[in-house]
PDB file of C-alpha atoms in Angstrom:
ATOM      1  CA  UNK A   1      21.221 -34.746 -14.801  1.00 51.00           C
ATOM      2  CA  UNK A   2      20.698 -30.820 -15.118  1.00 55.00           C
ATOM      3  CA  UNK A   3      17.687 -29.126 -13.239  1.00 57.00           C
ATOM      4  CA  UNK A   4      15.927 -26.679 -14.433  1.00 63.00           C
ATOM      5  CA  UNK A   5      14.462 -24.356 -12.700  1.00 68.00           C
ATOM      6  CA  UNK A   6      11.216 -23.039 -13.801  1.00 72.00           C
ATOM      7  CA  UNK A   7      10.729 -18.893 -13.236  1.00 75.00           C
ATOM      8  CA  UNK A   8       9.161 -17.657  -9.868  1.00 87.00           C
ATOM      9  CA  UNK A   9       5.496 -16.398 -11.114  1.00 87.00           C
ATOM     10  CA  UNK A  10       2.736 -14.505  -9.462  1.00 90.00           C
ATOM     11  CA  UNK A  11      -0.629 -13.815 -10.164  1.00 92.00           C
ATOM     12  CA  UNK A  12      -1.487 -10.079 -11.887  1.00 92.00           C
ATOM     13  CA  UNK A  13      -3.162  -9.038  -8.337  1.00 92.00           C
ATOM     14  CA  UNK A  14      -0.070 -10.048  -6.583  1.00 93.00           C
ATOM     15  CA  UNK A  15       2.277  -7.799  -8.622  1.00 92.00           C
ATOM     16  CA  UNK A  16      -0.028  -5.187  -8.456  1.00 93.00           C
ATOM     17  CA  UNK A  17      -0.136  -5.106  -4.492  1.00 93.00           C
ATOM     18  CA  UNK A  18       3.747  -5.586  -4.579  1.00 92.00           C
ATOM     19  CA  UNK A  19       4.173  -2.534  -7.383  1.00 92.00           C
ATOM     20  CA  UNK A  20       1.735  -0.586  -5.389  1.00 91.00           C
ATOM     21  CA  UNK A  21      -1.088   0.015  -8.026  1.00 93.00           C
ATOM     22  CA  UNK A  22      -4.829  -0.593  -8.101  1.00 94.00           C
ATOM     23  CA  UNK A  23      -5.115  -3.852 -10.459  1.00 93.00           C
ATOM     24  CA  UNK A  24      -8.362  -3.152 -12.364  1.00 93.00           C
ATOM     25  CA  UNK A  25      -6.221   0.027 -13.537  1.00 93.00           C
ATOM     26  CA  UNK A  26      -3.455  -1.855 -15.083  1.00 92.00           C
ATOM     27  CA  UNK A  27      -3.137  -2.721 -18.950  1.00 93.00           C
ATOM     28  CA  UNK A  28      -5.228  -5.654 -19.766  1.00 92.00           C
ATOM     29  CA  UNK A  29      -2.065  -7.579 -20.932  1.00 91.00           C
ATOM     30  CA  UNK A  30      -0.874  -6.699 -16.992  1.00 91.00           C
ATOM     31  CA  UNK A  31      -4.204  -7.975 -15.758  1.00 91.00           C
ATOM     32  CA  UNK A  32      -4.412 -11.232 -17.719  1.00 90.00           C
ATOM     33  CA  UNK A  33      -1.237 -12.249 -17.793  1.00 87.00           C
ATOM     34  CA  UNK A  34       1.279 -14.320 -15.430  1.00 89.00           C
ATOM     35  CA  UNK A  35       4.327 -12.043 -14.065  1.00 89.00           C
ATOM     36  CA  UNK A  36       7.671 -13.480 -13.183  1.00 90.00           C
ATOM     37  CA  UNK A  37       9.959 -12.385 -10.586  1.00 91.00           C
ATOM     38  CA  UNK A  38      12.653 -11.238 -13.584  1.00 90.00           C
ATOM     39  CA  UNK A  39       9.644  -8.923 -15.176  1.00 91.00           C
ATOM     40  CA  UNK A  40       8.629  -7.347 -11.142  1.00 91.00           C
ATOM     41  CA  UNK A  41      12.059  -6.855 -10.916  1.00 92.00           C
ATOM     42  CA  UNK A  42      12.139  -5.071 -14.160  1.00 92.00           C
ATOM     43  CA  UNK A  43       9.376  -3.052 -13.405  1.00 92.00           C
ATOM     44  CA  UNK A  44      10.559  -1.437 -10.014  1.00 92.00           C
ATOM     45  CA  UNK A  45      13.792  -0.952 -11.762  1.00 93.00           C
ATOM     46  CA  UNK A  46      12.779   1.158 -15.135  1.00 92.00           C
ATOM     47  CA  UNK A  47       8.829   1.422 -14.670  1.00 92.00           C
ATOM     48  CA  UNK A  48       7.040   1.898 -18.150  1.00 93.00           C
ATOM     49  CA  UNK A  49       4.962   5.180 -18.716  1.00 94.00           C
ATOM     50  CA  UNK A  50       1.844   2.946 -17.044  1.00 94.00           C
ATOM     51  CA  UNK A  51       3.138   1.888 -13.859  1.00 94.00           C
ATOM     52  CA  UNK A  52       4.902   6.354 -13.722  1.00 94.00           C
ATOM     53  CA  UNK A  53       1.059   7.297 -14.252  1.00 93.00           C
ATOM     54  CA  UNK A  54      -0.909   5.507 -12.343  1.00 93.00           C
ATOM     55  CA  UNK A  55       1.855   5.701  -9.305  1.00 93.00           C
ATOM     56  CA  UNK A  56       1.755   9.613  -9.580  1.00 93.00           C
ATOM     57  CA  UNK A  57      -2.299  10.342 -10.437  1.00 93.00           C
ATOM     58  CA  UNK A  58      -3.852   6.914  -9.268  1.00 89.00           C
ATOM     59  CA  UNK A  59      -5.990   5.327  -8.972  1.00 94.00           C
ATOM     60  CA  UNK A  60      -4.631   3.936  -6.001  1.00 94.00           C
ATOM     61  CA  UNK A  61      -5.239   1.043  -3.653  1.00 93.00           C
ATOM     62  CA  UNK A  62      -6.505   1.323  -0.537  1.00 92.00           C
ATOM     63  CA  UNK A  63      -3.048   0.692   1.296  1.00 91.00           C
ATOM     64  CA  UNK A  64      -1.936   3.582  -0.625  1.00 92.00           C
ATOM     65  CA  UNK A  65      -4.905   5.701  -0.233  1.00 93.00           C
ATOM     66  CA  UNK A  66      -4.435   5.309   3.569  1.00 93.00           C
ATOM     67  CA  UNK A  67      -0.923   5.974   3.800  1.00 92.00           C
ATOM     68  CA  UNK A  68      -1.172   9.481   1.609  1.00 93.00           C
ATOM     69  CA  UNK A  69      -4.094  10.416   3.902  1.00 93.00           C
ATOM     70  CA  UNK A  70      -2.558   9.661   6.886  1.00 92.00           C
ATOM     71  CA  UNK A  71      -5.211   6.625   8.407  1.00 93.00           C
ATOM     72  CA  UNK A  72      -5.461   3.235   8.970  1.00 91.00           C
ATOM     73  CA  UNK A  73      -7.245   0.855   6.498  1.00 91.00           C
ATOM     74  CA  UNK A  74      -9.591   0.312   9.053  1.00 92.00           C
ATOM     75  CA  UNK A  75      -9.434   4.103   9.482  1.00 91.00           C
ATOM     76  CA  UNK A  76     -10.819   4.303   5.661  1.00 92.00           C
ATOM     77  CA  UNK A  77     -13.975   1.780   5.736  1.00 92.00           C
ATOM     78  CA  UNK A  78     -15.017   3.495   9.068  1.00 91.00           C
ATOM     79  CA  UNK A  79     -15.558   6.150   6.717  1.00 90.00           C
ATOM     80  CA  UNK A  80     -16.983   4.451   3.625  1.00 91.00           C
ATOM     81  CA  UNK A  81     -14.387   4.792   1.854  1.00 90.00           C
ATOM     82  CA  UNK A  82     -13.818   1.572   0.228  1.00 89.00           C
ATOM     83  CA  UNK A  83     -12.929   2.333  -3.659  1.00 90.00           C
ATOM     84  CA  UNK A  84      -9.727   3.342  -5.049  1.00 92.00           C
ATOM     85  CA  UNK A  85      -9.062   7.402  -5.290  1.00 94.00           C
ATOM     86  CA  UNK A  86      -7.177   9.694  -7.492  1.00 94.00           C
ATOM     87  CA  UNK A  87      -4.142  11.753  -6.260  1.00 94.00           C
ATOM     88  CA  UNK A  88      -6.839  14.839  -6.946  1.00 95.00           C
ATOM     89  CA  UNK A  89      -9.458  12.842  -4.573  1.00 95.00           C
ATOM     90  CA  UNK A  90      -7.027  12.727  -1.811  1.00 95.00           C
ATOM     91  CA  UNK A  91      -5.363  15.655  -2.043  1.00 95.00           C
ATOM     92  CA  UNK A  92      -9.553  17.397  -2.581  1.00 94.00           C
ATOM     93  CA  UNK A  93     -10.146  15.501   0.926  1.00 93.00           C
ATOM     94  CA  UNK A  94      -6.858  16.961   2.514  1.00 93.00           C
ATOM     95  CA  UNK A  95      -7.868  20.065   1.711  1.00 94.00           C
ATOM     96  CA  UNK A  96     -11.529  19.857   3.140  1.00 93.00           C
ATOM     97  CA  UNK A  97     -10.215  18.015   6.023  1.00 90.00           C
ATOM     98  CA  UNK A  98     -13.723  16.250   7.275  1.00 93.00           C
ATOM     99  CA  UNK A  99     -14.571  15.541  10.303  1.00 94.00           C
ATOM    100  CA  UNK A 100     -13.585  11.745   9.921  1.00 93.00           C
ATOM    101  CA  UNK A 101     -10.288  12.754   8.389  1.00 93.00           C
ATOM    102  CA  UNK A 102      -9.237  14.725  11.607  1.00 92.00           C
ATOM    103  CA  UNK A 103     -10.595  11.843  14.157  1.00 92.00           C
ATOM    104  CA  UNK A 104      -8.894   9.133  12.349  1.00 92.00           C
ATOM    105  CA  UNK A 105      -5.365  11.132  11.948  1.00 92.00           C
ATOM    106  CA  UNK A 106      -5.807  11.543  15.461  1.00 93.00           C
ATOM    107  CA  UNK A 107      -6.462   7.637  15.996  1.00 92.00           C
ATOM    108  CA  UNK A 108      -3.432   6.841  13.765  1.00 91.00           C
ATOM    109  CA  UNK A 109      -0.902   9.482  15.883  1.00 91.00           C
ATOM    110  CA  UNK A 110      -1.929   8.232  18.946  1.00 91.00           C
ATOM    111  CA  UNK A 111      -1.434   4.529  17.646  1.00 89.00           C
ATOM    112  CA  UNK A 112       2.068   5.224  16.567  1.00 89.00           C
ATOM    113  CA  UNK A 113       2.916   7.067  20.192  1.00 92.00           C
ATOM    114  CA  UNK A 114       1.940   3.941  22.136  1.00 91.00           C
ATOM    115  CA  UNK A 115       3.923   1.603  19.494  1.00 89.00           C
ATOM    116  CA  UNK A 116       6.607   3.832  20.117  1.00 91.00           C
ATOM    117  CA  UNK A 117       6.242   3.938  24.078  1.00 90.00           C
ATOM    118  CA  UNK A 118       6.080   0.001  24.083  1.00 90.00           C
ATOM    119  CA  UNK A 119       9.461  -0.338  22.139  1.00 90.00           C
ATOM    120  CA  UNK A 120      11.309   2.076  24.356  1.00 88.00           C
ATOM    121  CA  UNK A 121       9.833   0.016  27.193  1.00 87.00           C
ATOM    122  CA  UNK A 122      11.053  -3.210  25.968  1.00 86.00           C
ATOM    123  CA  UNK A 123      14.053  -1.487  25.115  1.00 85.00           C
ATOM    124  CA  UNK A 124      14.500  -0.473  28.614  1.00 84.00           C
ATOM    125  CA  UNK A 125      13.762  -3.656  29.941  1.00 82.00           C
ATOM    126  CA  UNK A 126      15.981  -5.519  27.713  1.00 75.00           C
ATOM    127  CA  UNK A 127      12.888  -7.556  25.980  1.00 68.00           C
ATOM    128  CA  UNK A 128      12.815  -8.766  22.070  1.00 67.00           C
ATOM    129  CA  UNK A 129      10.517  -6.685  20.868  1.00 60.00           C
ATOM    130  CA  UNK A 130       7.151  -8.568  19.395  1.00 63.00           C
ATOM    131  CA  UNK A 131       6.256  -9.000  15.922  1.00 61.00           C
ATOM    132  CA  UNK A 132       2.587  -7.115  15.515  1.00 61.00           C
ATOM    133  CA  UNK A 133       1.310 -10.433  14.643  1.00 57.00           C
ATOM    134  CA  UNK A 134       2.533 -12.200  17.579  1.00 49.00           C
TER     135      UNK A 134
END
């Protein structure tokens, strides 16, 4: 008796977080459709003029919106920032470098120097370091 395997699928809004785009600017056919593992995989691999665009001028998800500036998700709705931005809108608040911007750079550096004093630590000590959701 032969198995067959049916294809790995995911949801349009999974894809999207895993390609690293803001859904609601996808093609419609993206955003109502099912996407397989083979066609993710295809994507990553040789992205269509879409996925190029929207990866290089937005808009972009908040994860991504975060990262480019330089904050924490967290850092972002502290600020009211809560839609997706343009490459132009982030790079425009780079440039005018508010107030919040500064304080929650600052937040996020000093987050990353005590993640990297508690690994040297454990290192020291010989401990497995933790898992972040542990």
């Amino acid at each position: 008796m032969k198995s067959h395997q049916t294809p790995q699928t995911m949801k349009p809004a999974t894809a999207a977080k895993k390609l690293g785009v803001y859904l609601e600017a996808t093609p419609t056919e993206f955003q109502e459709g099912v996407v397989s593992r083979t066609e993710l995989n295809a994507l990553q691999a040789d992205p269509p003029e879409w996925l190029l665009e929207l990866r290089r001028n937005g808009p972009h998800p908040r994860p991504v919106v975060a990262a480019k500036l330089g904050v924490s998700i967290s850092g972002l709705a502290r600020a009211g920032v809560t839609e997706a931005l343009t490459t132009e809108q982030i790079d425009a608040l780079k440039n005018e470098s508010p107030e919040w911007l500064q304080r929650e750079r600052a937040t996020q550096a000093e987050v990353r120097k005590e993640a990297v004093r508690i690994k040297e630590k454990q290192a020291e000590s010989g401990e497995q370091p933790r898992s972040p959701r542990s």
